[in-house]
Amino acid sequence: MKVFFYVMAGVAIILLVFYTYIGGFTAPEVSVITSETKYVAGQPYVGSIKDEALSKTFQRAAEVLDNNELEGMLGNIYYNDPDKSGDSLRAFVGVIVPDTNNITLPAGYELRAVPGGRQVVRAEVNATIAVAPDKLYAAVFDYAREENLQLEDFFVEWFPEDDRGVVEVPVRQ
């Protein structure tokens, strides 16, 4: 029985160290800022968040970056909150590009602009892409609730580094 306890304690310690390493205990920084214009090259997606097609759309965006088809960082636009719309997602998945001049879009990709100049709640966290989204959205919604801010159902998220995530949500005027 003692051996089992020590093995389980060892496994728990390893899991805690791993979770800490991937940013699981890192708290997001949240603020209200004026957004900047962003350009996203990607593919639209409409459907269930559980659909394999969504996963393939994310994989294609990663391939575009890995194959140097575009310069930029993984980034997405969400036009609704699937928690409020019964698992239905309207999104645009792709790459936030730093410059739209002389850009050649990969097959099946289109370019969309997210206009700047709006008040947004912005959350940033140092964590892997595996845990960052949940932390970011929870932080944005908690901040909005604490500050009595009404948010739009429009979300822009991007991952400027391997272990960094950012999300911006416009404040409803």
PDB file of C-alpha atoms in Angstrom:
ATOM      1  CA  MET A   1       0.000   0.000   0.000  1.00  0.00           C
ATOM      2  CA  LYS A   2       2.863   2.370   0.803  1.00  0.00           C
ATOM      3  CA  VAL A   3       4.455   1.743  -2.590  1.00  0.00           C
ATOM      4  CA  PHE A   4       1.197   2.617  -4.347  1.00  0.00           C
ATOM      5  CA  PHE A   5       0.930   5.843  -2.346  1.00  0.00           C
ATOM      6  CA  TYR A   6       4.513   6.854  -3.218  1.00  0.00           C
ATOM      7  CA  VAL A   7       3.979   6.063  -6.890  1.00  0.00           C
ATOM      8  CA  MET A   8       0.775   8.113  -6.978  1.00  0.00           C
ATOM      9  CA  ALA A   9       2.455  10.990  -5.117  1.00  0.00           C
ATOM     10  CA  GLY A  10       5.318  10.895  -7.623  1.00  0.00           C
ATOM     11  CA  VAL A  11       2.903  10.956 -10.557  1.00  0.00           C
ATOM     12  CA  ALA A  12       0.981  13.854  -8.995  1.00  0.00           C
ATOM     13  CA  ILE A  13       4.200  15.837  -8.518  1.00  0.00           C
ATOM     14  CA  ILE A  14       5.233  15.218 -12.125  1.00  0.00           C
ATOM     15  CA  LEU A  15       1.793  16.348 -13.350  1.00  0.00           C
ATOM     16  CA  LEU A  16       1.938  19.507 -11.206  1.00  0.00           C
ATOM     17  CA  VAL A  17       5.410  20.338 -12.510  1.00  0.00           C
ATOM     18  CA  PHE A  18       4.241  19.782 -16.096  1.00  0.00           C
ATOM     19  CA  TYR A  19       1.098  21.892 -15.595  1.00  0.00           C
ATOM     20  CA  THR A  20       3.233  24.673 -14.131  1.00  0.00           C
ATOM     21  CA  TYR A  21       5.667  24.396 -17.047  1.00  0.00           C
ATOM     22  CA  ILE A  22       2.906  24.860 -19.660  1.00  0.00           C
ATOM     23  CA  GLY A  23       1.571  27.922 -17.824  1.00  0.00           C
ATOM     24  CA  GLY A  24      -1.333  26.331 -16.036  1.00  0.00           C
ATOM     25  CA  PHE A  25      -0.939  28.489 -12.942  1.00  0.00           C
ATOM     26  CA  THR A  26      -0.105  31.732 -14.770  1.00  0.00           C
ATOM     27  CA  ALA A  27      -2.718  34.461 -14.357  1.00  0.00           C
ATOM     28  CA  PRO A  28      -3.633  36.524 -17.435  1.00  0.00           C
ATOM     29  CA  GLU A  29      -3.057  40.274 -17.529  1.00  0.00           C
ATOM     30  CA  VAL A  30      -6.313  42.086 -18.383  1.00  0.00           C
ATOM     31  CA  SER A  31      -6.852  45.695 -19.430  1.00  0.00           C
ATOM     32  CA  VAL A  32      -9.106  47.923 -21.496  1.00  0.00           C
ATOM     33  CA  ILE A  33      -7.297  49.381 -24.513  1.00  0.00           C
ATOM     34  CA  THR A  34      -8.003  50.860 -27.936  1.00  0.00           C
ATOM     35  CA  SER A  35      -7.579  48.128 -30.536  1.00  0.00           C
ATOM     36  CA  GLU A  36      -5.363  48.275 -33.596  1.00  0.00           C
ATOM     37  CA  THR A  37      -6.386  47.125 -37.072  1.00  0.00           C
ATOM     38  CA  LYS A  38      -5.492  43.504 -37.751  1.00  0.00           C
ATOM     39  CA  TYR A  39      -5.512  41.522 -40.985  1.00  0.00           C
ATOM     40  CA  VAL A  40      -6.294  37.833 -40.897  1.00  0.00           C
ATOM     41  CA  ALA A  41      -5.657  35.515 -43.816  1.00  0.00           C
ATOM     42  CA  GLY A  42      -7.642  32.352 -43.369  1.00  0.00           C
ATOM     43  CA  GLN A  43     -10.698  30.244 -43.974  1.00  0.00           C
ATOM     44  CA  PRO A  44     -14.242  30.701 -42.692  1.00  0.00           C
ATOM     45  CA  TYR A  45     -15.787  27.986 -40.565  1.00  0.00           C
ATOM     46  CA  VAL A  46     -19.433  27.522 -39.633  1.00  0.00           C
ATOM     47  CA  GLY A  47     -20.476  24.463 -37.669  1.00  0.00           C
ATOM     48  CA  SER A  48     -20.145  22.536 -34.455  1.00  0.00           C
ATOM     49  CA  ILE A  49     -17.147  23.049 -32.208  1.00  0.00           C
ATOM     50  CA  LYS A  50     -16.929  19.256 -32.089  1.00  0.00           C
ATOM     51  CA  ASP A  51     -16.726  18.834 -35.875  1.00  0.00           C
ATOM     52  CA  GLU A  52     -13.488  17.422 -37.264  1.00  0.00           C
ATOM     53  CA  ALA A  53     -13.604  20.086 -39.997  1.00  0.00           C
ATOM     54  CA  LEU A  54     -12.820  22.738 -37.362  1.00  0.00           C
ATOM     55  CA  SER A  55      -9.756  20.811 -36.264  1.00  0.00           C
ATOM     56  CA  LYS A  56      -8.626  20.516 -39.878  1.00  0.00           C
ATOM     57  CA  THR A  57      -9.054  24.277 -40.355  1.00  0.00           C
ATOM     58  CA  PHE A  58      -6.767  24.926 -37.363  1.00  0.00           C
ATOM     59  CA  GLN A  59      -4.264  22.367 -38.664  1.00  0.00           C
ATOM     60  CA  ARG A  60      -4.229  24.048 -42.077  1.00  0.00           C
ATOM     61  CA  ALA A  61      -3.382  27.406 -40.468  1.00  0.00           C
ATOM     62  CA  ALA A  62      -0.455  25.807 -38.628  1.00  0.00           C
ATOM     63  CA  GLU A  63       0.738  24.213 -41.886  1.00  0.00           C
ATOM     64  CA  VAL A  64       0.592  27.576 -43.671  1.00  0.00           C
ATOM     65  CA  LEU A  65       3.003  28.985 -41.079  1.00  0.00           C
ATOM     66  CA  ASP A  66       5.209  25.879 -40.934  1.00  0.00           C
ATOM     67  CA  ASN A  67       5.559  25.840 -44.741  1.00  0.00           C
ATOM     68  CA  ASN A  68       6.282  29.594 -44.851  1.00  0.00           C
ATOM     69  CA  GLU A  69       3.291  30.206 -47.121  1.00  0.00           C
ATOM     70  CA  LEU A  70       2.582  33.313 -45.026  1.00  0.00           C
ATOM     71  CA  GLU A  71       4.433  35.297 -42.390  1.00  0.00           C
ATOM     72  CA  GLY A  72       2.603  36.047 -39.195  1.00  0.00           C
ATOM     73  CA  MET A  73       1.104  34.278 -36.214  1.00  0.00           C
ATOM     74  CA  LEU A  74      -1.837  31.985 -35.621  1.00  0.00           C
ATOM     75  CA  GLY A  75      -4.962  34.067 -35.204  1.00  0.00           C
ATOM     76  CA  ASN A  76      -8.720  33.647 -35.270  1.00  0.00           C
ATOM     77  CA  ILE A  77     -11.879  35.705 -35.376  1.00  0.00           C
ATOM     78  CA  TYR A  78     -14.979  34.362 -33.645  1.00  0.00           C
ATOM     79  CA  TYR A  79     -18.309  35.934 -34.586  1.00  0.00           C
ATOM     80  CA  ASN A  80     -20.321  34.305 -31.828  1.00  0.00           C
ATOM     81  CA  ASP A  81     -19.982  32.613 -28.453  1.00  0.00           C
ATOM     82  CA  PRO A  82     -20.647  28.865 -28.848  1.00  0.00           C
ATOM     83  CA  ASP A  83     -21.542  28.658 -25.149  1.00  0.00           C
ATOM     84  CA  LYS A  84     -24.514  30.935 -25.894  1.00  0.00           C
ATOM     85  CA  SER A  85     -25.437  29.494 -29.289  1.00  0.00           C
ATOM     86  CA  GLY A  86     -25.718  25.803 -28.523  1.00  0.00           C
ATOM     87  CA  ASP A  87     -22.406  24.474 -29.886  1.00  0.00           C
ATOM     88  CA  SER A  88     -22.672  26.372 -33.176  1.00  0.00           C
ATOM     89  CA  LEU A  89     -19.560  28.338 -34.110  1.00  0.00           C
ATOM     90  CA  ARG A  90     -19.022  31.033 -36.739  1.00  0.00           C
ATOM     91  CA  ALA A  91     -15.307  31.682 -37.090  1.00  0.00           C
ATOM     92  CA  PHE A  92     -12.498  32.724 -39.369  1.00  0.00           C
ATOM     93  CA  VAL A  93      -9.375  30.663 -38.700  1.00  0.00           C
ATOM     94  CA  GLY A  94      -5.935  31.492 -39.991  1.00  0.00           C
ATOM     95  CA  VAL A  95      -2.906  33.726 -39.666  1.00  0.00           C
ATOM     96  CA  ILE A  96      -2.643  37.340 -38.561  1.00  0.00           C
ATOM     97  CA  VAL A  97      -0.370  38.893 -41.153  1.00  0.00           C
ATOM     98  CA  PRO A  98       1.810  41.908 -40.357  1.00  0.00           C
ATOM     99  CA  ASP A  99       1.672  43.396 -43.870  1.00  0.00           C
ATOM    100  CA  THR A 100      -0.928  43.017 -46.608  1.00  0.00           C
ATOM    101  CA  ASN A 101       1.257  44.483 -49.371  1.00  0.00           C
ATOM    102  CA  ASN A 102       2.543  41.951 -51.888  1.00  0.00           C
ATOM    103  CA  ILE A 103       0.870  39.067 -50.087  1.00  0.00           C
ATOM    104  CA  THR A 104       0.040  35.878 -51.953  1.00  0.00           C
ATOM    105  CA  LEU A 105      -2.734  33.989 -50.226  1.00  0.00           C
ATOM    106  CA  PRO A 106      -2.553  30.192 -50.052  1.00  0.00           C
ATOM    107  CA  ALA A 107      -5.207  28.229 -51.932  1.00  0.00           C
ATOM    108  CA  GLY A 108      -8.594  28.529 -50.241  1.00  0.00           C
ATOM    109  CA  TYR A 109      -7.542  31.493 -48.121  1.00  0.00           C
ATOM    110  CA  GLU A 110      -9.067  34.962 -48.084  1.00  0.00           C
ATOM    111  CA  LEU A 111      -8.143  38.165 -46.271  1.00  0.00           C
ATOM    112  CA  ARG A 112     -10.309  39.863 -43.654  1.00  0.00           C
ATOM    113  CA  ALA A 113      -9.700  43.058 -41.724  1.00  0.00           C
ATOM    114  CA  VAL A 114     -10.571  43.660 -38.086  1.00  0.00           C
ATOM    115  CA  PRO A 115     -10.939  47.437 -37.762  1.00  0.00           C
ATOM    116  CA  GLY A 116      -9.054  49.186 -35.001  1.00  0.00           C
ATOM    117  CA  GLY A 117      -9.968  52.181 -32.868  1.00  0.00           C
ATOM    118  CA  ARG A 118     -12.446  50.345 -30.636  1.00  0.00           C
ATOM    119  CA  GLN A 119     -12.389  49.931 -26.874  1.00  0.00           C
ATOM    120  CA  VAL A 120     -11.637  46.290 -26.131  1.00  0.00           C
ATOM    121  CA  VAL A 121     -10.995  44.147 -23.109  1.00  0.00           C
ATOM    122  CA  ARG A 122      -7.616  42.563 -23.787  1.00  0.00           C
ATOM    123  CA  ALA A 123      -6.188  39.577 -21.939  1.00  0.00           C
ATOM    124  CA  GLU A 124      -2.655  38.210 -22.336  1.00  0.00           C
ATOM    125  CA  VAL A 125      -1.122  35.136 -20.768  1.00  0.00           C
ATOM    126  CA  ASN A 126       2.157  33.265 -20.880  1.00  0.00           C
ATOM    127  CA  ALA A 127       0.910  29.736 -21.408  1.00  0.00           C
ATOM    128  CA  THR A 128       0.854  27.145 -24.154  1.00  0.00           C
ATOM    129  CA  ILE A 129      -1.913  27.077 -26.715  1.00  0.00           C
ATOM    130  CA  ALA A 130      -3.316  24.042 -24.878  1.00  0.00           C
ATOM    131  CA  VAL A 131      -4.328  26.055 -21.794  1.00  0.00           C
ATOM    132  CA  ALA A 132      -4.219  29.694 -22.939  1.00  0.00           C
ATOM    133  CA  PRO A 133      -7.698  30.037 -24.526  1.00  0.00           C
ATOM    134  CA  ASP A 134      -9.608  28.867 -21.449  1.00  0.00           C
ATOM    135  CA  LYS A 135      -7.572  31.175 -19.204  1.00  0.00           C
ATOM    136  CA  LEU A 136      -7.941  34.151 -21.556  1.00  0.00           C
ATOM    137  CA  TYR A 137     -11.700  33.956 -22.032  1.00  0.00           C
ATOM    138  CA  ALA A 138     -12.373  33.339 -18.345  1.00  0.00           C
ATOM    139  CA  ALA A 139     -10.233  36.378 -17.474  1.00  0.00           C
ATOM    140  CA  VAL A 140     -12.014  38.612 -20.021  1.00  0.00           C
ATOM    141  CA  PHE A 141     -15.487  37.615 -18.838  1.00  0.00           C
ATOM    142  CA  ASP A 142     -14.551  37.942 -15.146  1.00  0.00           C
ATOM    143  CA  TYR A 143     -13.057  41.396 -15.741  1.00  0.00           C
ATOM    144  CA  ALA A 144     -16.117  42.556 -17.688  1.00  0.00           C
ATOM    145  CA  ARG A 145     -18.426  41.336 -14.929  1.00  0.00           C
ATOM    146  CA  GLU A 146     -16.346  43.070 -12.211  1.00  0.00           C
ATOM    147  CA  GLU A 147     -16.222  46.343 -14.178  1.00  0.00           C
ATOM    148  CA  ASN A 148     -19.882  46.166 -15.311  1.00  0.00           C
ATOM    149  CA  LEU A 149     -18.888  46.146 -18.985  1.00  0.00           C
ATOM    150  CA  GLN A 150     -21.090  44.722 -21.712  1.00  0.00           C
ATOM    151  CA  LEU A 151     -19.093  42.829 -24.349  1.00  0.00           C
ATOM    152  CA  GLU A 152     -19.900  42.103 -27.956  1.00  0.00           C
ATOM    153  CA  ASP A 153     -20.036  38.534 -29.228  1.00  0.00           C
ATOM    154  CA  PHE A 154     -16.930  39.120 -31.349  1.00  0.00           C
ATOM    155  CA  PHE A 155     -13.541  37.772 -30.338  1.00  0.00           C
ATOM    156  CA  VAL A 156     -10.091  38.068 -31.862  1.00  0.00           C
ATOM    157  CA  GLU A 157      -7.395  35.759 -30.537  1.00  0.00           C
ATOM    158  CA  TRP A 158      -3.807  35.247 -31.567  1.00  0.00           C
ATOM    159  CA  PHE A 159      -0.653  33.549 -30.425  1.00  0.00           C
ATOM    160  CA  PRO A 160       2.379  35.806 -31.006  1.00  0.00           C
ATOM    161  CA  GLU A 161       4.817  33.304 -29.492  1.00  0.00           C
ATOM    162  CA  ASP A 162       4.782  29.601 -28.730  1.00  0.00           C
ATOM    163  CA  ASP A 163       3.909  30.205 -25.103  1.00  0.00           C
ATOM    164  CA  ARG A 164       1.837  33.381 -25.317  1.00  0.00           C
ATOM    165  CA  GLY A 165      -1.812  34.001 -26.076  1.00  0.00           C
ATOM    166  CA  VAL A 166      -3.859  37.183 -26.497  1.00  0.00           C
ATOM    167  CA  VAL A 167      -7.580  37.790 -26.879  1.00  0.00           C
ATOM    168  CA  GLU A 168      -9.504  41.021 -27.472  1.00  0.00           C
ATOM    169  CA  VAL A 169     -13.249  41.471 -27.090  1.00  0.00           C
ATOM    170  CA  PRO A 170     -14.925  44.806 -28.009  1.00  0.00           C
ATOM    171  CA  VAL A 171     -16.831  46.642 -25.312  1.00  0.00           C
ATOM    172  CA  ARG A 172     -20.433  47.224 -26.377  1.00  0.00           C
ATOM    173  CA  GLN A 173     -21.049  50.941 -26.823  1.00  0.00           C
TER     174      GLN A 173
END
